[in-house]
PDB file of C-alpha atoms and ligand atoms in Angstrom:
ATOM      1  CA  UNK B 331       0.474  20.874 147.916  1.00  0.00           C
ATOM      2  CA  UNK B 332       3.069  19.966 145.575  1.00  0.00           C
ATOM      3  CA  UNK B 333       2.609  18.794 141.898  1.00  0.00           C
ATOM      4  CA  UNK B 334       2.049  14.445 142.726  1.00  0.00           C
ATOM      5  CA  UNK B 335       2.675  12.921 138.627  1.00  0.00           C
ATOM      6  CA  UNK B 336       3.652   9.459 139.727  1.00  0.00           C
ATOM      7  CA  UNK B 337       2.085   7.606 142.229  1.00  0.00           C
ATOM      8  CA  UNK B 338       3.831   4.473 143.281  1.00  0.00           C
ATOM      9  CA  UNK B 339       2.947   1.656 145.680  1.00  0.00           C
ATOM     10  CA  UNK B 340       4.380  -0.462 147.670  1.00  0.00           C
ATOM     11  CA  UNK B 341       2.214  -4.382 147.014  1.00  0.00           C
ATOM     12  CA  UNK B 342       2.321  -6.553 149.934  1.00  0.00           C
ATOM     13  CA  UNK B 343       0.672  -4.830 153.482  1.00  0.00           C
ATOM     14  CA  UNK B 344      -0.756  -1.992 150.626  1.00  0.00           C
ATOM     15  CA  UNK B 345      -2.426  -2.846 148.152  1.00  0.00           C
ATOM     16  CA  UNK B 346      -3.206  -6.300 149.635  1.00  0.00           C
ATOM     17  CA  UNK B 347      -3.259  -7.100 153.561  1.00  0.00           C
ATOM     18  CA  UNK B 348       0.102  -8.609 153.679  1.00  0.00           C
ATOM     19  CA  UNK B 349      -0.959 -12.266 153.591  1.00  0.00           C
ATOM     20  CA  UNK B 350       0.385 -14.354 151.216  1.00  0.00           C
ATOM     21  CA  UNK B 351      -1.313 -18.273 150.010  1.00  0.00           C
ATOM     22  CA  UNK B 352       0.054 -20.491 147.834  1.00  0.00           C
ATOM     23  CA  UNK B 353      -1.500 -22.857 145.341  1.00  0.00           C
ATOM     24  CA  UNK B 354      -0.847 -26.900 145.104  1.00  0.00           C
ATOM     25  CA  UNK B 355       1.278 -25.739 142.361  1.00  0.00           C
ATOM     26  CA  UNK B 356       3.393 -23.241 144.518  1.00  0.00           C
ATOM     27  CA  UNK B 357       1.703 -20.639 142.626  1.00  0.00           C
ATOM     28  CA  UNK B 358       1.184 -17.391 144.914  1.00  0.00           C
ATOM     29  CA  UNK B 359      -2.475 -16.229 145.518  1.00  0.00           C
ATOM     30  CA  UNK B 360      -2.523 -12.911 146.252  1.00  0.00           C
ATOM     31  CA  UNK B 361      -6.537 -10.969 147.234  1.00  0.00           C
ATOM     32  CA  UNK B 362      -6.819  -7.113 145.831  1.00  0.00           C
ATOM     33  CA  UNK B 363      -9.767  -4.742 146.490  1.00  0.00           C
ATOM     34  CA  UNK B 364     -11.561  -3.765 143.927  1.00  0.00           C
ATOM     35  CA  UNK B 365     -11.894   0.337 144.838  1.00  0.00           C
ATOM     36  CA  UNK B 366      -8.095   0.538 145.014  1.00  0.00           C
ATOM     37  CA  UNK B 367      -8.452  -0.812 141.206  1.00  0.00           C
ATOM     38  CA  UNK B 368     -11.077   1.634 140.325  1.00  0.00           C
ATOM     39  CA  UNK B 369      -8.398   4.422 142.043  1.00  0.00           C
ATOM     40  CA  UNK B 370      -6.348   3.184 139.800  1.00  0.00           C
ATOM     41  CA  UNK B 371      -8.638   3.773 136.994  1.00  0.00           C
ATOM     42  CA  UNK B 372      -9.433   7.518 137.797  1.00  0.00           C
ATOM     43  CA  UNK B 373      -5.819   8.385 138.656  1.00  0.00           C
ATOM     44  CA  UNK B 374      -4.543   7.233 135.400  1.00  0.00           C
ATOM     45  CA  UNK B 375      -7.953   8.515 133.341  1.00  0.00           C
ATOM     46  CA  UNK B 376      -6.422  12.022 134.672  1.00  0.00           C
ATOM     47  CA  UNK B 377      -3.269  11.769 132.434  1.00  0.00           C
ATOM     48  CA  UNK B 378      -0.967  10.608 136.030  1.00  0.00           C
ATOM     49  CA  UNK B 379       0.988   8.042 135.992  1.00  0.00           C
ATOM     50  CA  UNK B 380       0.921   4.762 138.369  1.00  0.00           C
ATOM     51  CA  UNK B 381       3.743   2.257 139.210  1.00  0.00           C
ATOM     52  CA  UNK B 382       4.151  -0.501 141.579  1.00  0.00           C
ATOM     53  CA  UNK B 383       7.279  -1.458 143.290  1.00  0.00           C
ATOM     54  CA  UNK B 384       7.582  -4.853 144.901  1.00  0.00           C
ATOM     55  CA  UNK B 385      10.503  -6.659 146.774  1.00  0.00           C
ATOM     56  CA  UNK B 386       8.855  -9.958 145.642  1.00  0.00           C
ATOM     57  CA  UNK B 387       7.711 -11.392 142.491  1.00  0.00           C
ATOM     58  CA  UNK B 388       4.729 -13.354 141.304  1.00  0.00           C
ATOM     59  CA  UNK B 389       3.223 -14.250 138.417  1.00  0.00           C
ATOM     60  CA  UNK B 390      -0.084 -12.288 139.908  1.00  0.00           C
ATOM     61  CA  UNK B 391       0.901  -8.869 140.884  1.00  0.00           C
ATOM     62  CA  UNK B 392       1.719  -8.873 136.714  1.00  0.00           C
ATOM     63  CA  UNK B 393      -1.674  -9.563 135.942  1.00  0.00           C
ATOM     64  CA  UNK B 394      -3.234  -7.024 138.413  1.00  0.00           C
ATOM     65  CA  UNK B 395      -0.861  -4.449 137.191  1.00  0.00           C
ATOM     66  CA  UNK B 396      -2.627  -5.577 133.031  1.00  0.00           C
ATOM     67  CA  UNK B 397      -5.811  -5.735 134.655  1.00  0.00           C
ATOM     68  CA  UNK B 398      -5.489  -2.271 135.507  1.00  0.00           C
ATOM     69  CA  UNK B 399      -3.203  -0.922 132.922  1.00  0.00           C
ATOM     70  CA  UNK B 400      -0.264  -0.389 135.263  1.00  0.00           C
ATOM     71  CA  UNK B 401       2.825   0.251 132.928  1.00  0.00           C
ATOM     72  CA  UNK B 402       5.205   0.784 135.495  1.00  0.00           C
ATOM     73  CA  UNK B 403       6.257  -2.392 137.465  1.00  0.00           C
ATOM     74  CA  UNK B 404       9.398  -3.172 139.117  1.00  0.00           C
ATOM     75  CA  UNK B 405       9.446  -6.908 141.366  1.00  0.00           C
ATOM     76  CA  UNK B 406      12.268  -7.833 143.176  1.00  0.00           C
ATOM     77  CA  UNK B 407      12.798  -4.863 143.859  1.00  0.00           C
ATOM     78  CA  UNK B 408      14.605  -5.284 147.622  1.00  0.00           C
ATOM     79  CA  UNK B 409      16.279  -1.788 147.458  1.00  0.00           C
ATOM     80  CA  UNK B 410      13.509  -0.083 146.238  1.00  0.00           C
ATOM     81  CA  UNK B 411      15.400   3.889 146.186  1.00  0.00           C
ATOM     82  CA  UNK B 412      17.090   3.207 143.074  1.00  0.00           C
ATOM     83  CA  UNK B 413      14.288   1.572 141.411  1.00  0.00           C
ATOM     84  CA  UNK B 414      12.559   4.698 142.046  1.00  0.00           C
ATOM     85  CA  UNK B 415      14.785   6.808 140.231  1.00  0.00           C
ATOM     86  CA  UNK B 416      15.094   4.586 137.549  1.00  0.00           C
ATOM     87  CA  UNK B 417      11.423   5.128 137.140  1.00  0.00           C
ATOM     88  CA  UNK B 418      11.565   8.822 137.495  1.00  0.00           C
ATOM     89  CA  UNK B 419      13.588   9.229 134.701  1.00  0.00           C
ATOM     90  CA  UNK B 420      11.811   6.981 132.644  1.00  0.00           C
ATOM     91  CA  UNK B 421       8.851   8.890 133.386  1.00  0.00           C
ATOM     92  CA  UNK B 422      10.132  12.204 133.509  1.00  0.00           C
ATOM     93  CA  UNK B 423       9.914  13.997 137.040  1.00  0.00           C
ATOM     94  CA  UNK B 424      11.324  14.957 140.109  1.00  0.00           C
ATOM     95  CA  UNK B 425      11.124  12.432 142.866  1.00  0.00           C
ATOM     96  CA  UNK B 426       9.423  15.764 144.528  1.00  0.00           C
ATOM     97  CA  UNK B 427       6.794  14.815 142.057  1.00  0.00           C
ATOM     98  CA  UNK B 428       6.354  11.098 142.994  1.00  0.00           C
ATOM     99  CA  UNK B 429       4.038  10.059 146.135  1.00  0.00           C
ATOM    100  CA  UNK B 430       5.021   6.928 147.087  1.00  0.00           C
ATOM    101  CA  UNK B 431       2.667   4.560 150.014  1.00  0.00           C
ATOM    102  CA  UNK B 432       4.336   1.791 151.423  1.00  0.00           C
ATOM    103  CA  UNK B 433       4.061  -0.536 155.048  1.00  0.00           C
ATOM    104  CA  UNK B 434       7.200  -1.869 156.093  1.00  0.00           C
ATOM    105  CA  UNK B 435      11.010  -0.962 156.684  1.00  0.00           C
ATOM    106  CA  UNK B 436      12.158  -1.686 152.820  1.00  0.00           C
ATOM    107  CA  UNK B 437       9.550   1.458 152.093  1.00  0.00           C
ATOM    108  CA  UNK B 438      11.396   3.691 154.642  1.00  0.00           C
ATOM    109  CA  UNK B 439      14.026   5.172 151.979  1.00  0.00           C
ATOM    110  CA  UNK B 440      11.604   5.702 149.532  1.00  0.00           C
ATOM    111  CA  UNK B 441       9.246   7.331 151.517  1.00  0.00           C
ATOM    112  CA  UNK B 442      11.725   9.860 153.418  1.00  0.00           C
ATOM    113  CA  UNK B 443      12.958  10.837 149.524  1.00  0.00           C
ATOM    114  CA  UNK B 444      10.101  11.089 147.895  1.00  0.00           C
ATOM    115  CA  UNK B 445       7.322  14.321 147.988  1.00  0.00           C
ATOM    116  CA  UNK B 446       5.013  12.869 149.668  1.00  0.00           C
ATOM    117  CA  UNK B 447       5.341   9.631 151.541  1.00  0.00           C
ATOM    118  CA  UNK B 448       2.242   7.621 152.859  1.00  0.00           C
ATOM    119  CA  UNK B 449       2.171   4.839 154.769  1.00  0.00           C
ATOM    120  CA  UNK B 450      -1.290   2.558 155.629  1.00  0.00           C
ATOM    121  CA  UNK B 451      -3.016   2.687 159.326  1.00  0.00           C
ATOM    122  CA  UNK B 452      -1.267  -1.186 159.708  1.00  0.00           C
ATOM    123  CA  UNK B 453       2.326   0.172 158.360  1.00  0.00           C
ATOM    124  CA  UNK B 454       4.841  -0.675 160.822  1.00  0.00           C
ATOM    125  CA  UNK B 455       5.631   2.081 163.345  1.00  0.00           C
ATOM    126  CA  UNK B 456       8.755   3.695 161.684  1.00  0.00           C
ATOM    127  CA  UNK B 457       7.014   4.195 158.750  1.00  0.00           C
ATOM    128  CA  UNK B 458       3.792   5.432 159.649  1.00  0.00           C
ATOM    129  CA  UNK B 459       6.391   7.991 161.912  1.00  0.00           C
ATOM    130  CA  UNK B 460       8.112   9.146 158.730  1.00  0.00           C
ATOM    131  CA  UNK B 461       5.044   9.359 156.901  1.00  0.00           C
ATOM    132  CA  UNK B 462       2.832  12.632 155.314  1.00  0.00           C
ATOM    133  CA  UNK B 463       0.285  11.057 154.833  1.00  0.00           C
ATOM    134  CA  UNK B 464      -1.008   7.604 156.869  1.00  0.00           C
ATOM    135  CA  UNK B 465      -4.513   6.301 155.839  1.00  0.00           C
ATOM    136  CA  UNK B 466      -7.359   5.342 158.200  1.00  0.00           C
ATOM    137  CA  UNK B 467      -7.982   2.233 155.877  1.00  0.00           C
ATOM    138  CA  UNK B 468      -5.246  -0.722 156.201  1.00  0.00           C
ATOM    139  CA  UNK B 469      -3.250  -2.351 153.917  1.00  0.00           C
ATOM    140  CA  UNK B 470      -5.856  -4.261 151.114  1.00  0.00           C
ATOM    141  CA  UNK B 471      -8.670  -2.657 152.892  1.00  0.00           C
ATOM    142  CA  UNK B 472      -8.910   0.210 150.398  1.00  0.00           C
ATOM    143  CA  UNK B 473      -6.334   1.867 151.299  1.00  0.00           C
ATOM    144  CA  UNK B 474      -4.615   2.784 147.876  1.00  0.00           C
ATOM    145  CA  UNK B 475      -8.587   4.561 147.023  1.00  0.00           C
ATOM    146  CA  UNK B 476      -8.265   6.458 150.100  1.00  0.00           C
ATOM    147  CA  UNK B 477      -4.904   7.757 149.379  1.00  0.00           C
ATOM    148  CA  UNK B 478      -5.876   8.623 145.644  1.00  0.00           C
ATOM    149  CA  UNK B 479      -8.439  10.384 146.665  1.00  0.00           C
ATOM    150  CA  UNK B 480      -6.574  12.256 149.296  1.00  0.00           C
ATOM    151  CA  UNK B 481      -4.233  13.501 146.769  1.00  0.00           C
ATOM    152  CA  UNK B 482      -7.161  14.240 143.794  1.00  0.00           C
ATOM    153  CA  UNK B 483      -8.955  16.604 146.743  1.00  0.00           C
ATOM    154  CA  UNK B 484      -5.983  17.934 147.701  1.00  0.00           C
ATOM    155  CA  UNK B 485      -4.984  18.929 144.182  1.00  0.00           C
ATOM    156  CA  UNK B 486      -8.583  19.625 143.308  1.00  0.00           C
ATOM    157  CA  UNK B 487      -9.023  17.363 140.878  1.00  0.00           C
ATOM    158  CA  UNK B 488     -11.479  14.891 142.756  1.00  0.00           C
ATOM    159  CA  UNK B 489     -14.512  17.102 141.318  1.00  0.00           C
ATOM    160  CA  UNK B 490     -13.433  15.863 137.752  1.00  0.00           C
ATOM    161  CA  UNK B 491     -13.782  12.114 138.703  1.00  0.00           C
ATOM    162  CA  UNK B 492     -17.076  12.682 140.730  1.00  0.00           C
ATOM    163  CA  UNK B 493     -18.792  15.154 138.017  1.00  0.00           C
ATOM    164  CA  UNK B 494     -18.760  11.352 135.239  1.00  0.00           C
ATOM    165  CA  UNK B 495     -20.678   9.891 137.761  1.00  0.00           C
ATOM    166  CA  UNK B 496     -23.166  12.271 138.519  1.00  0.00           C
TER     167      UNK B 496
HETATM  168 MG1   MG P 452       4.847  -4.166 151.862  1.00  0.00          MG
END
């Protein structure tokens, strides 16, 4: 199991099911699940680091990412390899320390160049093919908390979260 210090994800098809509604205003209405926040929450609690990288960009995925306490956020992010770099040096690791989930085709690069590349059970075909790791859960459906704590059991670390709660 290799050393995961950034986790980054993908927004659309991930961490919410891919649809997107607008407002009267034009203003994009996006729906999150609340576990994949709370995986959020014990990722970061852990002293790793979260980012999200988006190819589009609204006003909402901002909030979500203060909500949570997401420092790292990249939108518009079409080519998302170099974005990814960026991020690992501003961070300071190896992209073999990055784990990366994404759904569709823009997500490929990143996820063939990254340590460990997940895609969601509804990612299109390519990527779940080039992916580590593919959840059971899809996209918005929890499947950010199911990859979180696939990489917190893998690196034994899950225990931690679970002994606050008990
Ligand atoms: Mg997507």
């Amino acid at each position: 199991m290799k050393q995961i210090k950034l986790l980054l994800s993908d927004v659309d098809g991930v961490m919410t099911d891919g649809s997107l509604a607008f407002g009267p205003d034009g203003d994009e209405i996006k729906t999150f699940h609340v576990r994949d926040g709370l995986a959020v929450h014990f990722w970061q609690s852990l002293g790793l680091k979260f980012g999200i990288v988006t190819g589009r960009t609204c006003r909402i995925v901002q909030a979500r990412a203060k909500e949570l306490g997401i420092g790292y956020v990249r939108q518009g992010a079409l080519e998302k390899l170099p974005h990814v770099r960026d991020l690992a040096k501003e961070v300071g690791v190896t992209l073999d320390e990055i784990a990366y989930i994404g759904d569709d085709l823009l997500d490929l690069p990143v996820i063939k160049a990254v340590g460990l590349g997940a895609s969601v059970a509804d990612g299109v075909e390519e990527v779940r093919a080039a992916a580590q790791f593919v959840t059971q859960a899809p996209g918005g459906r929890g499947a950010v908390r199911e990859f979180v704590e696939h990489l917190l059991k893998e690196s034994g670390r899950w225990e931690e979260v679970l002994k606050r709660y008990q």
